[in-house]
Coordinates of C-alpha atoms in Angstrom, one line a residue:
Chain A
M208 CA 8.1 6.8 35.2
K209 CA 4.4 7.1 35.7
R210 CA 1.9 5.4 33.4
G211 CA -0.9 7.3 31.9
L212 CA -1.2 10.3 29.7
T213 CA 0.7 13.4 30.6
S214 CA 0.1 16.7 28.9
F215 CA 3.3 16.0 26.9
H216 CA 1.7 12.8 25.5
L217 CA -1.5 14.6 24.8
A218 CA 0.4 17.3 22.8
I219 CA 2.2 14.6 20.8
L220 CA -1.2 12.9 20.0
A221 CA -2.7 16.2 19.0
L222 CA 0.2 17.2 16.8
G223 CA 0.5 13.7 15.2
F224 CA -3.2 13.3 14.4
G225 CA -3.4 16.9 13.4
F226 CA -0.7 16.3 10.8
L227 CA -2.6 13.3 9.5
Y228 CA -6.0 14.9 9.4
V229 CA -5.7 18.7 8.8
P230 CA -4.7 18.3 5.1
I231 CA -7.7 16.0 4.4
A232 CA -10.0 18.3 6.3
L233 CA -8.9 21.2 4.1
V234 CA -9.6 19.3 0.9
V235 CA -13.1 18.8 2.2
L236 CA -13.5 22.4 3.4
Y237 CA -12.4 23.9 0.1
S238 CA -14.8 21.7 -1.9
F239 CA -17.5 24.1 -0.7
N240 CA -15.6 27.1 -2.0
A241 CA -17.5 29.3 -4.4
S242 CA -14.4 30.6 -6.0
R243 CA -12.9 29.0 -9.1
L244 CA -9.4 29.4 -7.5
V245 CA -9.1 26.6 -5.1
T246 CA -7.0 28.3 -2.5
V247 CA -8.9 31.6 -2.5
W248 CA -12.0 31.4 -0.3
G249 CA -15.0 33.0 -2.1
G250 CA -17.9 32.0 0.1
F251 CA -19.9 28.8 0.6
S252 CA -21.2 27.0 -2.4
T253 CA -22.1 23.5 -3.6
Q254 CA -21.8 24.3 -7.2
W255 CA -18.8 22.0 -7.8
Y256 CA -20.9 19.0 -6.8
V257 CA -23.5 20.1 -9.3
S258 CA -20.8 20.4 -12.0
L259 CA -19.5 16.9 -11.2
L260 CA -22.9 15.5 -12.3
A261 CA -22.4 17.1 -15.7
N262 CA -18.9 15.6 -16.1
E263 CA -19.6 12.6 -18.3
A264 CA -16.0 11.4 -18.4
L265 CA -15.7 11.4 -14.7
L266 CA -19.0 9.6 -14.1
Q267 CA -18.0 7.0 -16.7
A268 CA -14.7 6.5 -14.9
A269 CA -16.4 6.2 -11.5
S270 CA -18.7 3.5 -12.8
V271 CA -15.7 1.5 -14.2
S272 CA -13.9 1.9 -10.9
L273 CA -16.8 0.8 -8.8
R274 CA -17.4 -2.3 -10.9
V275 CA -13.7 -3.2 -10.9
A276 CA -13.5 -2.7 -7.2
L277 CA -16.5 -4.9 -6.5
A278 CA -15.2 -7.7 -8.7
A279 CA -11.6 -7.4 -7.3
A280 CA -12.8 -7.2 -3.7
A281 CA -15.0 -10.3 -4.1
L282 CA -12.2 -12.4 -5.7
S283 CA -9.7 -11.1 -3.1
T284 CA -11.9 -12.0 -0.2
V285 CA -12.3 -15.6 -1.4
L286 CA -8.7 -16.2 -2.4
G287 CA -7.3 -14.2 0.6
T288 CA -9.4 -16.2 3.1
C289 CA -8.1 -19.4 1.6
A290 CA -4.6 -18.1 1.9
A291 CA -5.1 -17.2 5.5
F292 CA -6.4 -20.7 6.3
A293 CA -3.4 -22.3 4.5
L294 CA -1.0 -20.1 6.4
Q295 CA -2.6 -20.4 9.8
R296 CA -4.0 -23.9 9.9
F297 CA -2.0 -26.2 7.5
G298 CA 1.1 -26.5 9.6
R299 CA 4.5 -26.7 7.8
F300 CA 3.5 -28.0 4.5
P301 CA 6.1 -28.2 1.7
A302 CA 6.5 -24.8 -0.1
R303 CA 5.0 -22.9 2.8
S304 CA 7.9 -20.4 2.8
L305 CA 7.4 -19.8 -1.0
F306 CA 3.7 -19.4 -0.4
A307 CA 4.1 -17.1 2.5
G308 CA 6.7 -15.1 0.6
L309 CA 4.3 -14.7 -2.3
V310 CA 1.6 -13.5 0.0
Y311 CA 3.7 -10.9 1.8
A312 CA 5.8 -9.6 -1.2
P313 CA 3.0 -7.6 -3.0
L314 CA 2.4 -5.6 0.3
V315 CA 5.7 -3.8 -0.1
M316 CA 6.6 -4.3 -3.8
P317 CA 6.8 -0.9 -5.6
E318 CA 3.6 -0.6 -7.7
V319 CA 5.4 0.4 -10.8
I320 CA 7.1 -3.0 -10.8
I321 CA 3.9 -5.0 -10.3
G322 CA 2.1 -2.9 -12.9
L323 CA 4.8 -3.3 -15.6
A324 CA 5.3 -7.0 -14.9
M325 CA 1.5 -7.7 -15.2
L326 CA 1.2 -5.7 -18.4
L327 CA 4.1 -7.6 -20.0
L328 CA 2.4 -10.9 -18.9
F329 CA -0.9 -9.9 -20.5
V330 CA 0.8 -8.8 -23.7
G331 CA 2.9 -11.9 -23.7
L332 CA -0.2 -14.1 -23.4
G333 CA -2.0 -12.0 -26.1
M334 CA -4.8 -11.0 -23.7
D335 CA -6.8 -7.9 -24.5
R336 CA -6.3 -5.3 -21.8
G337 CA -9.4 -3.8 -20.2
F338 CA -11.8 -4.5 -17.3
W339 CA -10.7 -8.0 -16.4
T340 CA -7.0 -7.3 -16.6
I341 CA -7.4 -4.4 -14.1
V342 CA -9.5 -6.8 -11.9
A343 CA -6.7 -9.4 -12.0
G344 CA -4.1 -6.8 -11.0
H345 CA -6.2 -5.5 -8.1
T346 CA -7.1 -9.0 -6.9
T347 CA -3.4 -9.9 -6.7
L348 CA -2.8 -6.9 -4.4
G349 CA -6.1 -7.3 -2.5
L350 CA -5.9 -10.9 -1.7
C351 CA -2.6 -10.4 0.2
F352 CA -4.2 -7.7 2.4
V353 CA -7.3 -9.9 3.0
A354 CA -5.0 -12.8 3.9
V355 CA -3.2 -10.7 6.5
V356 CA -6.4 -9.4 8.1
V357 CA -8.1 -12.8 8.2
Q358 CA -5.0 -14.5 9.4
A359 CA -4.7 -12.1 12.4
R360 CA -8.3 -13.1 13.3
L361 CA -7.6 -16.8 13.0
S362 CA -4.5 -16.6 15.1
G363 CA -6.4 -15.0 18.0
F364 CA -9.2 -17.5 17.8
D365 CA -10.0 -20.2 20.4
R366 CA -9.8 -23.6 18.7
A367 CA -11.5 -25.1 21.7
L368 CA -14.8 -23.9 20.3
E369 CA -14.3 -25.9 17.1
E370 CA -13.2 -29.0 19.1
A371 CA -16.2 -28.7 21.3
A372 CA -18.6 -28.6 18.3
Q373 CA -16.9 -31.7 16.9
D374 CA -16.9 -33.6 20.2
L375 CA -20.7 -32.9 20.3
G376 CA -21.0 -34.6 16.9
A377 CA -20.9 -31.8 14.4
S378 CA -19.4 -32.7 11.0
P379 CA -16.4 -30.6 9.9
A380 CA -18.6 -28.8 7.4
R381 CA -21.2 -28.0 10.1
T382 CA -18.5 -26.9 12.5
F383 CA -17.2 -24.5 9.8
R384 CA -20.6 -23.1 9.1
A385 CA -21.7 -22.8 12.8
I386 CA -18.5 -21.8 14.5
T387 CA -15.6 -20.8 12.3
L388 CA -17.4 -18.8 9.7
P389 CA -19.4 -16.5 12.1
L390 CA -16.1 -15.8 14.0
I391 CA -14.1 -14.8 11.0
L392 CA -16.8 -13.1 9.1
P393 CA -16.1 -9.6 10.5
A394 CA -12.4 -10.0 9.5
M395 CA -13.6 -11.2 6.0
L396 CA -15.8 -8.1 5.8
A397 CA -13.0 -5.8 6.9
G398 CA -10.8 -7.5 4.3
F399 CA -13.4 -7.1 1.6
L400 CA -13.7 -3.4 2.4
L401 CA -9.9 -3.0 2.4
A402 CA -9.6 -4.7 -1.0
F403 CA -12.4 -2.6 -2.3
T404 CA -10.9 0.7 -1.2
I405 CA -7.4 -0.4 -2.4
S406 CA -8.9 -1.1 -5.8
L407 CA -10.9 2.1 -5.9
D408 CA -7.8 4.0 -5.0
D409 CA -5.2 2.4 -7.2
F410 CA -3.7 4.5 -10.0
V411 CA -0.4 2.9 -10.9
I412 CA -1.4 -0.7 -11.5
A413 CA -4.6 0.4 -13.3
S414 CA -2.6 2.6 -15.6
F415 CA -0.5 -0.3 -16.8
T416 CA -3.3 -2.9 -17.0
S417 CA -6.2 -0.9 -18.4
G418 CA -7.1 -0.7 -22.1
P419 CA -9.1 1.6 -24.2
G420 CA -12.5 2.3 -22.7
S421 CA -11.6 1.2 -19.2
T422 CA -10.2 4.4 -17.7
T423 CA -10.7 4.3 -13.9
L424 CA -11.5 7.2 -11.6
P425 CA -8.0 7.6 -10.2
M426 CA -6.6 7.8 -13.7
R427 CA -9.1 10.5 -14.5
I428 CA -8.4 12.4 -11.3
Y429 CA -4.6 12.1 -11.9
S430 CA -4.8 13.7 -15.3
Q431 CA -6.9 16.5 -13.9
V432 CA -4.5 17.0 -11.0
R433 CA -1.6 17.3 -13.4
L434 CA -3.4 20.1 -15.2
G435 CA -3.7 22.1 -12.0
L436 CA -6.0 22.6 -9.0
T437 CA -9.7 22.7 -9.7
P438 CA -12.5 22.8 -7.1
E439 CA -14.1 19.8 -8.9
I440 CA -11.3 17.6 -7.7
N441 CA -12.0 18.7 -4.1
A442 CA -15.6 17.8 -4.6
I443 CA -15.0 14.3 -6.0
S444 CA -12.4 13.8 -3.3
T445 CA -14.9 14.8 -0.6
L446 CA -17.4 12.3 -2.0
L447 CA -14.7 9.5 -1.9
I448 CA -13.6 10.4 1.6
G449 CA -17.3 10.3 2.8
F450 CA -17.8 7.0 1.1
V451 CA -14.8 5.4 2.8
G452 CA -15.7 7.0 6.1
V453 CA -19.2 5.5 6.0
A454 CA -17.7 2.1 5.0
L455 CA -15.2 2.2 7.9
L456 CA -17.9 3.2 10.3
V457 CA -20.2 0.3 9.2
A458 CA -17.2 -2.1 9.4
S459 CA -16.3 -1.1 13.0
V460 CA -20.0 -1.3 14.1
V461 CA -20.4 -4.7 12.6
N462 CA -17.2 -5.8 14.2
R463 CA -18.4 -4.7 17.6
L464 CA -21.8 -6.3 17.2
R465 CA -20.5 -9.6 16.0
A466 CA -17.6 -10.1 18.3
P467 CA -18.3 -8.5 21.7
S468 CA -16.0 -10.9 23.6
Q469 CA -13.3 -11.4 20.9
A470 CA -10.7 -9.6 23.0
Q471 CA -10.7 -12.3 25.7
Chain B
M84 CA -11.7 -27.0 8.1
S85 CA -10.8 -29.1 11.1
A86 CA -7.4 -30.4 12.0
R87 CA -8.4 -34.0 11.0
A88 CA -7.2 -35.8 8.0
P89 CA -10.2 -36.6 5.8
L90 CA -10.4 -33.1 4.4
S91 CA -6.9 -33.2 2.9
H92 CA -8.1 -32.9 -0.7
L93 CA -10.2 -29.9 0.4
R94 CA -7.2 -28.4 2.0
R95 CA -5.2 -29.0 -1.1
L96 CA -7.8 -27.0 -3.0
V97 CA -7.8 -24.2 -0.4
L98 CA -4.1 -23.9 -0.8
A99 CA -4.0 -24.3 -4.6
A100 CA -6.4 -21.4 -5.4
P101 CA -4.4 -18.6 -3.9
L102 CA -1.1 -20.2 -4.7
L103 CA -1.8 -20.7 -8.4
W104 CA -3.2 -17.2 -8.6
L105 CA 0.0 -15.7 -7.1
L106 CA 2.2 -17.9 -9.2
M107 CA 0.4 -16.8 -12.3
F108 CA -0.2 -13.1 -11.7
F109 CA 2.7 -12.2 -9.4
L110 CA 5.7 -14.5 -10.0
A111 CA 5.3 -15.5 -13.7
P112 CA 5.2 -11.8 -14.8
F113 CA 8.7 -11.3 -13.5
V114 CA 9.9 -14.0 -16.0
W115 CA 8.4 -11.8 -18.7
V116 CA 10.1 -8.7 -17.4
L117 CA 13.4 -10.4 -17.6
K118 CA 12.6 -11.7 -21.1
I119 CA 11.6 -8.2 -22.4
A120 CA 14.6 -6.6 -20.7
L121 CA 16.8 -8.9 -22.8
S122 CA 15.0 -7.9 -26.0
K123 CA 15.8 -5.2 -28.5
S124 CA 13.4 -2.3 -28.7
A125 CA 11.5 -2.0 -32.0
L126 CA 9.0 0.3 -33.6
S127 CA 6.2 -2.2 -33.6
Q128 CA 3.2 -3.2 -31.6
P129 CA 4.1 -4.4 -29.0
P130 CA 7.3 -2.3 -29.2
Y131 CA 10.0 -5.0 -28.8
E132 CA 11.7 -7.8 -30.7
P133 CA 11.9 -10.8 -28.5
V134 CA 15.3 -12.5 -28.5
L135 CA 14.0 -15.5 -26.5
S136 CA 10.9 -17.3 -27.4
F137 CA 9.3 -19.9 -25.1
S138 CA 8.5 -22.1 -28.1
D139 CA 12.1 -22.5 -29.2
S140 CA 13.7 -25.9 -28.8
W141 CA 16.4 -26.3 -26.2
A142 CA 19.1 -26.5 -28.9
V143 CA 18.2 -23.1 -30.2
W144 CA 18.1 -21.6 -26.7
G145 CA 21.8 -22.4 -26.3
E146 CA 22.7 -20.4 -29.3
K147 CA 20.4 -17.6 -28.4
I148 CA 21.6 -17.2 -24.9
A149 CA 25.0 -16.6 -26.4
S150 CA 23.6 -13.8 -28.5
L151 CA 21.3 -12.3 -25.9
S152 CA 20.8 -8.6 -26.1
F153 CA 22.3 -7.0 -23.0
E154 CA 22.2 -3.6 -24.7
T155 CA 19.4 -2.3 -22.5
F156 CA 21.3 -3.2 -19.4
D157 CA 24.4 -1.6 -20.8
L158 CA 22.5 1.5 -21.5
V159 CA 20.9 1.7 -18.1
I160 CA 24.1 0.9 -16.2
T161 CA 26.3 3.3 -18.2
D162 CA 23.8 6.2 -18.5
D163 CA 24.6 8.7 -15.7
L164 CA 21.0 9.8 -15.6
Y165 CA 19.9 6.4 -14.4
L166 CA 22.7 6.1 -11.9
A167 CA 21.7 9.5 -10.6
A168 CA 18.1 8.5 -10.4
Y169 CA 18.9 5.3 -8.5
L170 CA 21.1 7.1 -6.0
S171 CA 18.6 9.9 -5.5
S172 CA 15.8 7.4 -5.0
L173 CA 17.8 5.6 -2.3
R174 CA 18.7 8.9 -0.7
L175 CA 15.2 10.4 -0.6
A176 CA 13.6 7.1 0.5
A177 CA 16.2 6.8 3.3
I178 CA 15.8 10.3 4.6
A179 CA 12.0 10.1 4.4
T180 CA 12.0 6.7 6.2
L181 CA 14.1 8.1 9.1
L182 CA 11.8 11.2 9.3
T183 CA 8.8 8.9 9.4
L184 CA 10.4 6.9 12.3
L185 CA 11.1 10.1 14.2
I186 CA 7.5 11.2 13.9
A187 CA 5.9 7.8 14.3
F188 CA 7.8 6.7 17.4
P189 CA 6.6 9.4 19.9
L190 CA 3.1 9.1 18.4
A191 CA 3.0 5.3 18.8
Y192 CA 4.5 5.7 22.3
A193 CA 1.9 8.3 23.3
M194 CA -0.8 6.0 21.9
T195 CA 0.2 3.1 24.3
R196 CA 0.0 5.6 27.2
A197 CA -3.6 6.4 26.5
P198 CA -6.3 4.8 28.6
K199 CA -7.2 1.3 27.4
H200 CA -10.7 2.2 26.1
W201 CA -9.2 4.9 23.9
R202 CA -6.6 2.8 22.2
A203 CA -8.8 0.9 19.7
A204 CA -10.1 4.2 18.5
L205 CA -6.6 5.7 18.3
V206 CA -5.4 2.7 16.3
M207 CA -8.4 3.1 14.0
L208 CA -7.6 6.9 13.6
A209 CA -4.0 6.0 12.7
I210 CA -5.0 3.5 10.0
A211 CA -8.0 5.4 8.5
P212 CA -5.9 7.8 6.3
F213 CA -4.5 4.7 4.6
W214 CA -8.0 3.9 3.5
T215 CA -8.6 7.3 1.9
S216 CA -7.3 7.7 -1.6
F217 CA -3.6 8.1 -2.0
L218 CA -4.1 10.6 -4.8
I219 CA -6.3 12.8 -2.7
R220 CA -3.8 12.9 0.1
I221 CA -1.1 14.0 -2.3
Y222 CA -3.5 16.5 -3.9
A223 CA -4.0 18.0 -0.4
W224 CA -0.3 18.7 -0.1
I225 CA -0.3 20.4 -3.6
M226 CA -3.0 22.7 -2.2
L227 CA -0.9 23.4 0.9
L228 CA 2.6 23.7 -0.6
K229 CA 2.0 25.7 -3.9
D230 CA 3.4 29.2 -4.1
E231 CA -0.2 30.5 -3.9
G232 CA -1.1 27.6 -1.6
L233 CA -2.6 27.6 1.9
I234 CA 0.6 27.6 3.9
N235 CA 2.0 30.6 2.0
K236 CA -1.3 32.4 2.3
A237 CA -1.4 31.9 6.0
L238 CA 2.2 32.9 6.6
L239 CA 1.8 36.0 4.4
S240 CA -1.3 37.1 6.1
L241 CA 0.3 36.7 9.5
G242 CA 3.1 38.9 8.3
L243 CA 5.7 36.2 9.0
I244 CA 7.0 36.2 5.5
H245 CA 6.8 38.8 2.7
M246 CA 7.6 36.6 -0.3
P247 CA 5.9 33.2 -0.8
L248 CA 8.3 30.3 0.1
S249 CA 8.9 28.0 -2.8
M250 CA 8.1 24.6 -1.3
F251 CA 6.2 23.0 -4.2
A252 CA 8.1 21.1 -6.8
T253 CA 11.1 20.5 -4.6
E254 CA 12.7 17.5 -2.9
T255 CA 11.3 18.8 0.4
A256 CA 7.8 18.5 -1.0
V257 CA 8.6 14.9 -2.0
L258 CA 9.9 14.1 1.4
I259 CA 6.8 15.5 3.1
G260 CA 4.6 13.5 0.7
I261 CA 6.4 10.2 1.4
V262 CA 6.3 10.8 5.2
Y263 CA 2.7 11.7 5.1
S264 CA 1.6 8.8 2.9
Y265 CA 3.5 6.1 4.7
L266 CA 3.1 7.3 8.3
P267 CA 0.4 4.7 9.1
F268 CA 2.7 1.8 8.0
M269 CA 5.3 3.0 10.5
I270 CA 2.8 3.7 13.4
L271 CA 1.2 0.3 13.4
P272 CA 4.2 -2.0 13.9
L273 CA 5.7 0.4 16.4
Y274 CA 2.5 0.6 18.3
S275 CA 2.1 -3.2 18.5
A276 CA 5.7 -3.7 19.6
L277 CA 5.4 -1.0 22.3
E278 CA 2.0 -2.1 23.5
R279 CA 3.2 -5.6 24.3
Q280 CA 5.9 -4.3 26.7
D281 CA 5.5 -5.0 30.3
P282 CA 5.4 -1.7 32.3
A283 CA 6.9 -3.6 35.3
L284 CA 10.2 -3.6 33.4
L285 CA 10.4 0.2 33.5
E286 CA 9.4 0.2 37.2
A287 CA 12.2 -2.3 37.9
A288 CA 14.7 -0.2 36.0
S289 CA 13.7 2.9 38.0
D290 CA 13.8 1.0 41.3
L291 CA 17.3 0.0 40.4
G292 CA 18.2 3.7 39.9
A293 CA 17.9 4.2 36.2
T294 CA 16.8 7.6 35.0
P295 CA 13.7 7.7 32.8
L296 CA 15.8 8.5 29.8
K297 CA 18.2 5.7 30.5
A298 CA 15.4 3.3 31.0
F299 CA 13.9 4.4 27.7
W300 CA 17.1 3.8 25.8
R301 CA 18.0 0.5 27.6
I302 CA 14.6 -1.1 27.8
T303 CA 11.9 0.5 25.6
V304 CA 13.9 1.0 22.4
P305 CA 15.6 -2.4 22.4
L306 CA 12.4 -4.2 23.0
A307 CA 10.7 -2.3 20.2
R308 CA 13.5 -3.3 17.7
P309 CA 11.4 -5.8 15.7
G310 CA 8.6 -3.2 15.3
I311 CA 11.2 -0.5 14.3
L312 CA 12.7 -2.9 11.7
A313 CA 9.3 -3.8 10.3
G314 CA 8.3 -0.2 10.1
L315 CA 11.5 0.9 8.4
L316 CA 11.1 -1.9 5.7
L317 CA 7.4 -1.2 5.1
V318 CA 8.2 2.4 4.4
F319 CA 11.6 2.2 2.7
I320 CA 10.9 -0.5 0.1
P321 CA 7.9 1.0 -1.6
A322 CA 9.2 4.5 -1.2
V323 CA 12.3 3.7 -3.3
G324 CA 10.1 2.8 -6.3
E325 CA 7.5 5.6 -5.7
F326 CA 6.1 7.2 -8.8
V327 CA 3.1 9.3 -7.9
I328 CA 4.7 11.4 -5.1
P329 CA 7.8 12.6 -7.1
D330 CA 5.6 13.1 -10.2
L331 CA 3.0 15.3 -8.5
L332 CA 5.0 17.0 -5.7
G333 CA 8.6 16.9 -7.1
G334 CA 10.1 19.3 -9.6
S335 CA 11.3 18.4 -13.1
D336 CA 14.7 18.0 -11.5
T337 CA 13.6 15.5 -8.9
L338 CA 15.0 12.2 -10.0
M339 CA 13.5 9.0 -8.8
I340 CA 13.7 5.7 -10.5
G341 CA 10.0 4.9 -10.4
R342 CA 9.5 8.1 -12.5
S343 CA 12.3 7.1 -15.0
L344 CA 10.6 3.7 -15.4
W345 CA 7.3 5.3 -16.0
S346 CA 8.5 7.8 -18.6
E347 CA 10.5 5.1 -20.4
F348 CA 7.3 3.0 -20.6
F349 CA 4.6 5.6 -21.2
D350 CA 6.4 8.5 -22.9
N351 CA 9.2 6.8 -24.8
R352 CA 7.4 3.6 -25.3
D353 CA 10.7 1.8 -24.8
W354 CA 9.6 -1.4 -23.1
P355 CA 12.9 -3.2 -23.0
T356 CA 14.6 -0.3 -21.2
A357 CA 11.7 0.1 -18.8
S358 CA 12.0 -3.6 -18.0
A359 CA 15.7 -3.4 -17.5
V360 CA 15.1 -0.5 -15.1
A361 CA 12.6 -2.6 -13.2
V362 CA 15.0 -5.6 -13.0
L363 CA 17.7 -3.3 -11.6
L364 CA 15.3 -1.7 -9.2
L365 CA 14.3 -5.1 -8.0
A366 CA 18.0 -6.0 -7.6
L367 CA 18.5 -2.9 -5.6
L368 CA 15.7 -3.8 -3.2
L369 CA 16.7 -7.5 -3.0
V370 CA 18.4 -7.3 0.4
P371 CA 15.7 -5.2 2.2
L372 CA 13.1 -7.4 0.5
M373 CA 14.8 -10.6 1.8
I374 CA 15.0 -9.2 5.4
Y375 CA 11.4 -8.2 5.2
E376 CA 10.3 -11.6 3.8
R377 CA 12.2 -13.5 6.5
Q378 CA 10.7 -11.4 9.3
Q379 CA 7.2 -11.8 7.9
V380 CA 7.4 -15.5 7.1
T381 CA 9.0 -16.6 10.4
G382 CA 7.0 -14.1 12.4
T383 CA 3.7 -15.7 11.3
Q384 CA 4.7 -19.3 11.6
P385 CA 1.7 -21.0 13.3

């Protein structure tokens, strides 16, 4: 058995990544379709992007989604980083299993269950549903993803650097600022972006936890998709894909700049 | 954040913040689900009549527990439609999970064979679809699978078929949707399990006379078992409760329990029944969830 890529492996890679990317590429391509029928090519046009700008309801929903995502990602990053430290650095404290279980469960729990459970809690507590209840829902999911990402960084991290700083007389707070924080910052940024996109993307939890006047973008897109294909959905999808693509590119460049020797 | 003792009150705070958040917003809500599931439905706002109230004294609780309303559970358990929906969710999720494994395994394997400097980029490429909107990815498949969709258009113009194939609004479409959406969750654990393997083991096996196929079955697959298990659980558990995929790609006859829960809640406004469905769905997933939790919690012990 030889190492390296054979043409068989290359074919598998091409097929696999083709399966993942061709459908997304087609959504983007057909957003520039002049025809009103999505699957009939009628020449190149950017008219659907123009008509997006006139769609008040969609713009309103986009603004709600962006604000929710910012708030949820910020909260998730703080709470998730704390959770990562507790899991990675605090040894076997009492209730560690419960805590770890709580951090990992939302990653796989069906969203309809999380959404319904949260809604019933909010109703039970007599809280008005709206902006902040969606933020709470998304933060619960986001903090778990941030915890996983930051924990992975912490576990591959040379503690000798921190010890050296302390041996040289740095206080724990100074050590944290000068050594620990710069080393985990790329992971925190990646976690922030992940929590942001998860929130921006979530439809199920938002549907349960939103109230009047706080319709999010995915809720709007969903109700349009149910009515049928329209080129406008392709256009808004393309914008979202571009947005995420740029964010991912920025994250990977930052990661490379900040941690050139992390692999060692 | 050092290993030394003086910061222990700070540590307590660092632990308390996420712990309290998860207790409040993740664990506590399940208590409410159980409470509502044991209530009677009512035409009021909110639409249920609680049987249990947390302000009751303990003496009253004893009496009330005796008179708890299990009628929602009765309804859900005895109604054939729910049973069919549970079974069909399990079946579709199981088939889709196996298909995902069959596609992801060769892909992850080929990724580990790529030159080292490619691998980070390939991993990035495998994760990136997870970052693009779930709804958009499902929408893409509506575009492809509809009767007047792109696949039928292409096949018709190539002369391979004369009538459009009906793929949209079928169980096949739901399976494709699940496989496509959850593929990254399967690729990642498989890739990290396969990448860790020492190639010297395969060389040793072939030196000892094993054929490549035999070496693959006796060495590569058994060593990848933790990754396979993780991938299976990461796909299967959420797929059983999936709502968006069967709703947008499935037909009106595609039964899945996430969809039943949704329509009880949003269309029928029957909160107690929706809660009972959620409790039973959770019960159904209890065993895979426990295996998953054990694997994650022990796998990340510092």
